[in-house]
GROMACS .gro file of C-alpha atoms in nm:
model
  317
    1MET     CA    1   0.052   2.689  -8.631
    2PRO     CA    2   0.115   2.829  -8.981
    3ASP     CA    3   0.272   2.585  -9.222
    4ASP     CA    4   0.588   2.792  -9.260
    5GLN     CA    5   0.641   2.772  -8.883
    6ALA     CA    6   0.560   2.406  -8.842
    7VAL     CA    7   0.825   2.172  -8.711
    8SER     CA    8   0.975   1.983  -9.001
    9SER     CA    9   1.192   1.673  -8.999
   10LEU     CA   10   1.347   1.434  -9.244
   11SER     CA   11   1.077   1.205  -9.375
   12MET     CA   12   1.076   0.889  -9.576
   13LYS     CA   13   0.921   0.873  -9.921
   14LEU     CA   14   0.577   0.716  -9.909
   15ASP     CA   15   0.423   0.544 -10.208
   16CYS     CA   16   0.067   0.417 -10.236
   17VAL     CA   17   0.093   0.060 -10.359
   18LEU     CA   18  -0.269  -0.032 -10.283
   19ASP     CA   19  -0.577   0.186 -10.316
   20SER     CA   20  -0.864  -0.018 -10.174
   21ARG     CA   21  -1.118   0.187 -10.369
   22THR     CA   22  -0.995   0.022 -10.689
   23LEU     CA   23  -1.036  -0.335 -10.561
   24ARG     CA   24  -1.304  -0.549 -10.717
   25PHE     CA   25  -1.399  -0.759 -10.414
   26ASN     CA   26  -1.243  -0.580 -10.117
   27SER     CA   27  -1.319  -0.213 -10.174
   28ASN     CA   28  -1.489  -0.199  -9.834
   29SER     CA   29  -1.263  -0.444  -9.652
   30ARG     CA   30  -1.051  -0.352  -9.353
   31ILE     CA   31  -0.689  -0.461  -9.322
   32SER     CA   32  -0.627  -0.688  -9.021
   33SER     CA   33  -0.269  -0.801  -9.085
   34SER     CA   34   0.016  -0.739  -9.323
   35ALA     CA   35   0.341  -0.901  -9.438
   36CYS     CA   36   0.602  -0.789  -9.686
   37SER     CA   37   0.909  -0.937  -9.854
   38SER     CA   38   1.129  -0.807 -10.133
   39LYS     CA   39   0.884  -0.965 -10.377
   40PHE     CA   40   0.536  -0.975 -10.224
   41LEU     CA   41   0.302  -0.760 -10.018
   42ALA     CA   42   0.020  -0.955  -9.852
   43ASN     CA   43  -0.263  -0.787  -9.661
   44GLY     CA   44  -0.511  -0.993  -9.460
   45THR     CA   45  -0.867  -0.873  -9.410
   46PHE     CA   46  -1.122  -0.880  -9.131
   47GLU     CA   47  -1.355  -1.051  -9.376
   48GLY     CA   48  -1.145  -1.369  -9.393
   49GLY     CA   49  -0.930  -1.320  -9.701
   50TYR     CA   50  -0.611  -1.161  -9.825
   51ILE     CA   51  -0.488  -0.932 -10.103
   52LEU     CA   52  -0.160  -1.019 -10.272
   53GLN     CA   53   0.064  -0.791 -10.478
   54ASN     CA   54   0.396  -0.837 -10.654
   55ILE     CA   55   0.618  -0.544 -10.557
   56GLU     CA   56   0.950  -0.652 -10.711
   57ASP     CA   57   0.933  -0.333 -10.914
   58PRO     CA   58   0.835  -0.073 -10.650
   59ASP     CA   59   0.747   0.177 -10.921
   60LEU     CA   60   0.504  -0.064 -11.084
   61PRO     CA   61   0.336  -0.293 -10.828
   62GLN     CA   62   0.122  -0.564 -10.982
   63MET     CA   63  -0.195  -0.709 -10.836
   64VAL     CA   64  -0.170  -1.088 -10.806
   65GLY     CA   65  -0.522  -1.130 -10.677
   66GLU     CA   66  -0.787  -1.099 -10.408
   67PHE     CA   67  -0.850  -1.425 -10.227
   68SER     CA   68  -1.114  -1.554  -9.984
   69LEU     CA   69  -1.006  -1.815  -9.730
   70THR     CA   70  -1.322  -1.872  -9.531
   71ASP     CA   71  -1.685  -1.765  -9.505
   72SER     CA   72  -1.679  -1.800  -9.127
   73THR     CA   73  -1.796  -1.496  -8.934
   74ASP     CA   74  -1.498  -1.562  -8.707
   75GLY     CA   75  -1.251  -1.591  -8.993
   76ILE     CA   76  -1.042  -1.276  -8.943
   77THR     CA   77  -0.696  -1.313  -9.097
   78ASN     CA   78  -0.496  -1.273  -8.776
   79HIS     CA   79  -0.145  -1.310  -8.914
   80ILE     CA   80   0.043  -1.363  -9.240
   81SER     CA   81   0.403  -1.477  -9.283
   82ILE     CA   82   0.588  -1.503  -9.614
   83SER     CA   83   0.843  -1.782  -9.646
   84LYS     CA   84   1.206  -1.679  -9.694
   85ASP     CA   85   1.206  -1.813 -10.052
   86ASP     CA   86   0.879  -1.629 -10.139
   87ARG     CA   87   0.711  -1.957 -10.231
   88GLU     CA   88   0.450  -1.978  -9.956
   89LEU     CA   89   0.218  -1.777  -9.738
   90ILE     CA   90   0.153  -1.910  -9.389
   91ILE     CA   91  -0.176  -1.764  -9.273
   92ALA     CA   92  -0.331  -1.789  -8.927
   93SER     CA   93  -0.704  -1.719  -8.910
   94ASN     CA   94  -0.929  -1.652  -8.615
   95ASP     CA   95  -1.140  -1.958  -8.704
   96ALA     CA   96  -0.852  -2.167  -8.556
   97ASN     CA   97  -0.708  -2.267  -8.892
   98ILE     CA   98  -0.355  -2.242  -9.029
   99ARG     CA   99  -0.350  -2.223  -9.407
  100ILE     CA  100  -0.035  -2.271  -9.613
  101VAL     CA  101  -0.069  -2.121  -9.961
  102ASP     CA  102   0.159  -2.238 -10.242
  103LEU     CA  103   0.215  -1.921 -10.444
  104ALA     CA  104   0.321  -2.114 -10.755
  105THR     CA  105   0.012  -2.334 -10.777
  106GLY     CA  106  -0.238  -2.141 -10.565
  107LYS     CA  107  -0.321  -2.456 -10.368
  108ASN     CA  108  -0.403  -2.431  -9.998
  109GLN     CA  109  -0.313  -2.674  -9.722
  110GLU     CA  110  -0.556  -2.621  -9.435
  111VAL     CA  111  -0.512  -2.747  -9.079
  112GLN     CA  112  -0.772  -2.712  -8.803
  113LEU     CA  113  -0.631  -2.643  -8.456
  114PRO     CA  114  -0.799  -2.642  -8.114
  115LEU     CA  115  -0.732  -2.269  -8.071
  116ALA     CA  116  -0.686  -1.957  -8.278
  117ILE     CA  117  -0.331  -1.846  -8.360
  118ASN     CA  118  -0.277  -1.471  -8.318
  119CYS     CA  119   0.089  -1.449  -8.423
  120LEU     CA  120   0.329  -1.689  -8.593
  121ALA     CA  121   0.707  -1.670  -8.632
  122ILE     CA  122   0.896  -1.902  -8.866
  123ASN     CA  123   1.222  -2.051  -8.740
  124PRO     CA  124   1.487  -1.871  -8.954
  125HIS     CA  125   1.701  -2.184  -8.934
  126ASN     CA  126   1.427  -2.443  -9.001
  127PRO     CA  127   1.121  -2.336  -9.204
  128ASN     CA  128   0.921  -2.635  -9.077
  129GLU     CA  129   0.896  -2.493  -8.724
  130TYR     CA  130   0.662  -2.217  -8.609
  131PHE     CA  131   0.662  -2.036  -8.275
  132VAL     CA  132   0.307  -1.919  -8.208
  133ALA     CA  133   0.110  -1.695  -7.973
  134ALA     CA  134  -0.253  -1.798  -7.946
  135ASP     CA  135  -0.578  -1.780  -7.752
  136ASP     CA  136  -0.401  -1.968  -7.475
  137VAL     CA  137  -0.180  -1.887  -7.176
  138ASN     CA  138   0.098  -2.096  -7.331
  139ASN     CA  139   0.308  -2.035  -7.640
  140TYR     CA  140   0.393  -2.331  -7.864
  141ILE     CA  141   0.647  -2.452  -8.116
  142LEU     CA  142   0.456  -2.627  -8.394
  143ASP     CA  143   0.610  -2.853  -8.656
  144ARG     CA  144   0.423  -2.819  -8.985
  145ARG     CA  145   0.506  -3.181  -9.070
  146GLU     CA  146   0.299  -3.294  -8.771
  147LEU     CA  147   0.005  -3.057  -8.804
  148ASN     CA  148  -0.241  -3.337  -8.870
  149SER     CA  149  -0.453  -3.343  -8.557
  150LYS     CA  150  -0.646  -3.112  -8.329
  151GLN     CA  151  -0.419  -3.186  -8.034
  152LEU     CA  152  -0.120  -2.977  -7.926
  153ASN     CA  153  -0.009  -3.208  -7.646
  154HIS     CA  154   0.290  -3.341  -7.839
  155PHE     CA  155   0.426  -2.992  -7.914
  156SER     CA  156   0.653  -2.791  -7.683
  157ALA     CA  157   0.446  -2.561  -7.458
  158PHE     CA  158   0.613  -2.250  -7.311
  159LYS     CA  159   0.458  -2.179  -6.972
  160GLY     CA  160   0.466  -1.853  -6.780
  161HIS     CA  161   0.212  -1.607  -6.919
  162SER     CA  162  -0.130  -1.569  -6.757
  163ASP     CA  163  -0.340  -1.445  -7.050
  164TYR     CA  164  -0.370  -1.480  -7.426
  165GLY     CA  165  -0.067  -1.411  -7.644
  166PHE     CA  166  -0.058  -1.166  -7.934
  167GLY     CA  167   0.309  -1.124  -8.021
  168CYS     CA  168   0.604  -1.356  -8.076
  169ASP     CA  169   0.930  -1.381  -8.266
  170TRP     CA  170   1.224  -1.614  -8.328
  171SER     CA  171   1.579  -1.485  -8.303
  172PRO     CA  172   1.762  -1.469  -8.638
  173ALA     CA  173   2.094  -1.494  -8.452
  174ASP     CA  174   2.029  -1.779  -8.206
  175GLU     CA  175   1.792  -2.063  -8.289
  176ASN     CA  176   1.728  -2.124  -7.919
  177LEU     CA  177   1.603  -1.773  -7.836
  178LEU     CA  178   1.231  -1.695  -7.857
  179LEU     CA  179   1.035  -1.382  -7.766
  180SER     CA  180   0.671  -1.349  -7.662
  181GLY     CA  181   0.436  -1.064  -7.574
  182ASN     CA  182   0.108  -1.113  -7.393
  183GLN     CA  183  -0.215  -0.949  -7.281
  184ASP     CA  184  -0.094  -0.996  -6.923
  185GLY     CA  185   0.133  -0.694  -6.979
  186THR     CA  186   0.464  -0.880  -6.984
  187VAL     CA  187   0.735  -0.966  -7.235
  188ARG     CA  188   0.928  -1.292  -7.198
  189LEU     CA  189   1.249  -1.428  -7.346
  190TRP     CA  190   1.269  -1.806  -7.377
  191ASP     CA  191   1.526  -2.074  -7.437
  192ARG     CA  192   1.354  -2.338  -7.647
  193ARG     CA  193   1.536  -2.608  -7.452
  194MET     CA  194   1.367  -2.495  -7.126
  195PRO     CA  195   0.998  -2.437  -7.204
  196ASP     CA  196   0.877  -2.464  -6.844
  197ALA     CA  197   1.003  -2.117  -6.748
  198SER     CA  198   1.121  -1.809  -6.933
  199ILE     CA  199   1.483  -1.707  -6.884
  200PHE     CA  200   1.381  -1.339  -6.854
  201GLY     CA  201   1.050  -1.161  -6.809
  202TRP     CA  202   0.964  -0.793  -6.764
  203SER     CA  203   0.675  -0.547  -6.760
  204SER     CA  204   0.582  -0.396  -7.093
  205ALA     CA  205   0.594  -0.056  -6.918
  206LEU     CA  206   0.969  -0.095  -6.859
  207GLY     CA  207   1.143   0.219  -6.979
  208SER     CA  208   0.829   0.432  -6.991
  209ASP     CA  209   0.765   0.752  -6.793
  210ALA     CA  210   0.495   0.570  -6.597
  211PHE     CA  211   0.747   0.308  -6.489
  212ASP     CA  212   0.983   0.585  -6.375
  213ILE     CA  213   0.712   0.711  -6.139
  214ASP     CA  214   0.605   0.370  -6.006
  215GLY     CA  215   0.821   0.065  -6.075
  216LEU     CA  216   0.535  -0.160  -5.963
  217ILE     CA  217   0.298  -0.034  -6.231
  218GLY     CA  218   0.145  -0.302  -6.448
  219GLY     CA  219   0.221  -0.285  -6.817
  220GLY     CA  220  -0.039  -0.264  -7.089
  221PRO     CA  221  -0.116  -0.551  -7.329
  222VAL     CA  222   0.172  -0.632  -7.563
  223ARG     CA  223   0.050  -0.652  -7.923
  224ASN     CA  224   0.388  -0.655  -8.098
  225CYS     CA  225   0.737  -0.779  -8.014
  226LYS     CA  226   1.033  -0.838  -8.244
  227PHE     CA  227   1.400  -0.918  -8.255
  228SER     CA  228   1.600  -0.671  -8.458
  229TYR     CA  229   1.713  -0.776  -8.804
  230HIS     CA  230   2.049  -0.900  -8.674
  231GLY     CA  231   1.903  -1.031  -8.348
  232ARG     CA  232   2.103  -0.802  -8.118
  233HIS     CA  233   1.806  -0.599  -7.989
  234LEU     CA  234   1.455  -0.663  -7.862
  235VAL     CA  235   1.164  -0.433  -7.942
  236TRP     CA  236   0.817  -0.449  -7.791
  237ALA     CA  237   0.508  -0.230  -7.802
  238GLU     CA  238   0.224  -0.181  -7.560
  239SER     CA  239  -0.109  -0.143  -7.733
  240LEU     CA  240  -0.099   0.230  -7.651
  241ASP     CA  241   0.168   0.499  -7.637
  242HIS     CA  242   0.489   0.308  -7.560
  243VAL     CA  243   0.762   0.113  -7.739
  244GLY     CA  244   1.066  -0.026  -7.555
  245ILE     CA  245   1.404  -0.126  -7.700
  246MET     CA  246   1.672  -0.328  -7.525
  247LYS     CA  247   1.994  -0.505  -7.618
  248VAL     CA  248   1.978  -0.882  -7.578
  249GLY     CA  249   2.324  -0.868  -7.422
  250ASP     CA  250   2.197  -0.637  -7.145
  251LEU     CA  251   1.968  -0.908  -7.011
  252ARG     CA  252   2.228  -1.049  -6.775
  253THR     CA  253   2.154  -1.199  -6.437
  254ASP     CA  254   2.424  -0.980  -6.282
  255CYS     CA  255   2.273  -0.660  -6.422
  256GLU     CA  256   2.056  -0.490  -6.159
  257LEU     CA  257   1.975  -0.176  -6.358
  258VAL     CA  258   1.813  -0.318  -6.670
  259HIS     CA  259   1.562  -0.032  -6.660
  260SER     CA  260   1.837   0.223  -6.720
  261ARG     CA  261   1.942   0.033  -7.031
  262VAL     CA  262   1.601   0.051  -7.200
  263GLN     CA  263   1.537   0.307  -7.470
  264SER     CA  264   1.180   0.430  -7.455
  265ILE     CA  265   0.975   0.573  -7.739
  266ASP     CA  266   0.655   0.735  -7.611
  267PHE     CA  267   0.386   0.877  -7.837
  268ILE     CA  268   0.013   0.939  -7.851
  269GLY     CA  269  -0.194   0.673  -8.023
  270LYS     CA  270  -0.226   0.299  -8.078
  271CYS     CA  271   0.069   0.099  -8.204
  272ILE     CA  272  -0.070  -0.095  -8.499
  273GLY     CA  273   0.254  -0.268  -8.591
  274LEU     CA  274   0.631  -0.250  -8.588
  275ASN     CA  275   0.922  -0.404  -8.773
  276VAL     CA  276   1.300  -0.378  -8.794
  277CYS     CA  277   1.449  -0.367  -9.144
  278PRO     CA  278   1.806  -0.358  -9.275
  279GLN     CA  279   1.961  -0.050  -9.431
  280ASP     CA  280   2.306   0.073  -9.534
  281SER     CA  281   2.378  -0.252  -9.720
  282GLY     CA  282   2.285  -0.455  -9.414
  283TYR     CA  283   2.518  -0.274  -9.173
  284GLY     CA  284   2.248  -0.061  -9.013
  285GLU     CA  285   1.886  -0.115  -8.915
  286GLN     CA  286   1.572   0.095  -8.901
  287LEU     CA  287   1.279   0.056  -8.665
  288ILE     CA  288   0.942   0.137  -8.822
  289ILE     CA  289   0.637   0.192  -8.600
  290GLY     CA  290   0.281   0.239  -8.720
  291VAL     CA  291   0.068   0.471  -8.504
  292ASN     CA  292  -0.310   0.494  -8.531
  293ASP     CA  293  -0.450   0.821  -8.400
  294CYS     CA  294  -0.692   1.052  -8.578
  295PRO     CA  295  -0.492   1.380  -8.560
  296LEU     CA  296  -0.147   1.243  -8.475
  297GLY     CA  297  -0.123   0.903  -8.643
  298GLY     CA  298   0.144   0.812  -8.893
  299ILE     CA  299   0.470   0.621  -8.928
  300LEU     CA  300   0.769   0.666  -8.697
  301ASN     CA  301   1.110   0.573  -8.832
  302TYR     CA  302   1.422   0.535  -8.616
  303GLN     CA  303   1.771   0.448  -8.736
  304LEU     CA  304   2.020   0.226  -8.561
  305GLU     CA  305   2.366   0.256  -8.707
  306SER     CA  306   2.592  -0.044  -8.667
  307THR     CA  307   2.939  -0.009  -8.522
  308ASP     CA  308   3.054  -0.210  -8.825
  309LYS     CA  309   2.922   0.049  -9.069
  310PRO     CA  310   3.196   0.215  -9.277
  311LEU     CA  311   3.216   0.593  -9.268
  312ASP     CA  312   3.020   0.772  -9.537
  313PHE     CA  313   3.336   0.909  -9.695
  314ASP     CA  314   3.510   0.571  -9.708
  315PHE     CA  315   3.599   0.467 -10.060
  316SER     CA  316   3.634   0.104 -10.159
  317PHE     CA  317   3.773  -0.046 -10.479
   0.00000   0.00000   0.00000
């Protein structure tokens, strides 16, 4: 199709904040995980390290450094979280270690665990607690103050999945609500006070065209799941082609048609990550989805306007 006839749409402005070809130690490294705050951008590598940048000034990002965490051949940086105060990185590596990096001093606190953590969500109400998805059928709440042994028996275990977990999140609105996504093709919502069974569970294919054809179809592995910024919505992604969105309030025991309440986003390619960010001074939210596909890959951006958002022509003194 000629360029002048191509379908065009509103697009976000994209800036290159990191050109790997200019890196001293990681010019050939592959990115395995990523985390961003208003101050820092941290990218984990398949080679067992991370690259840290200061992005407070988006027009002039500054390289903080390239760091190696382990020489282990199984040391992929699975997940990075940045603390709310931008003082620490919490890094989960595939060599079954959690490493807490003090960004002021550069010192690392390293804890060996009996299994590899694939995803870690910090409790928004208590930064000492982590909800994790791991190479285990159970999800766990870990307390960083007690991470001094190789045993997880004394931590809360959330039981219900049948395969390894790769996605999890902690509700910013309700400290008791937890979300998990698993290779078994299901998404589960938990109440931390009742770890023996999820309060809701559903196929990752829910809302997709395939589910419309056959409601018994098994979902694909769930690699990403998130609460929205304000905690009112749930978002999950199968590893391929499908993202589902649902209101937390629609998950009611008296609601028989949950499927009809799911918004589906179907595309071609692998979902390599998603996040929900605030916009419109915190009144609205935007869902950002990364898609990896050779001819069709890119970034999808969807806006969710809040009912509390003032009209564009409102004037305030």
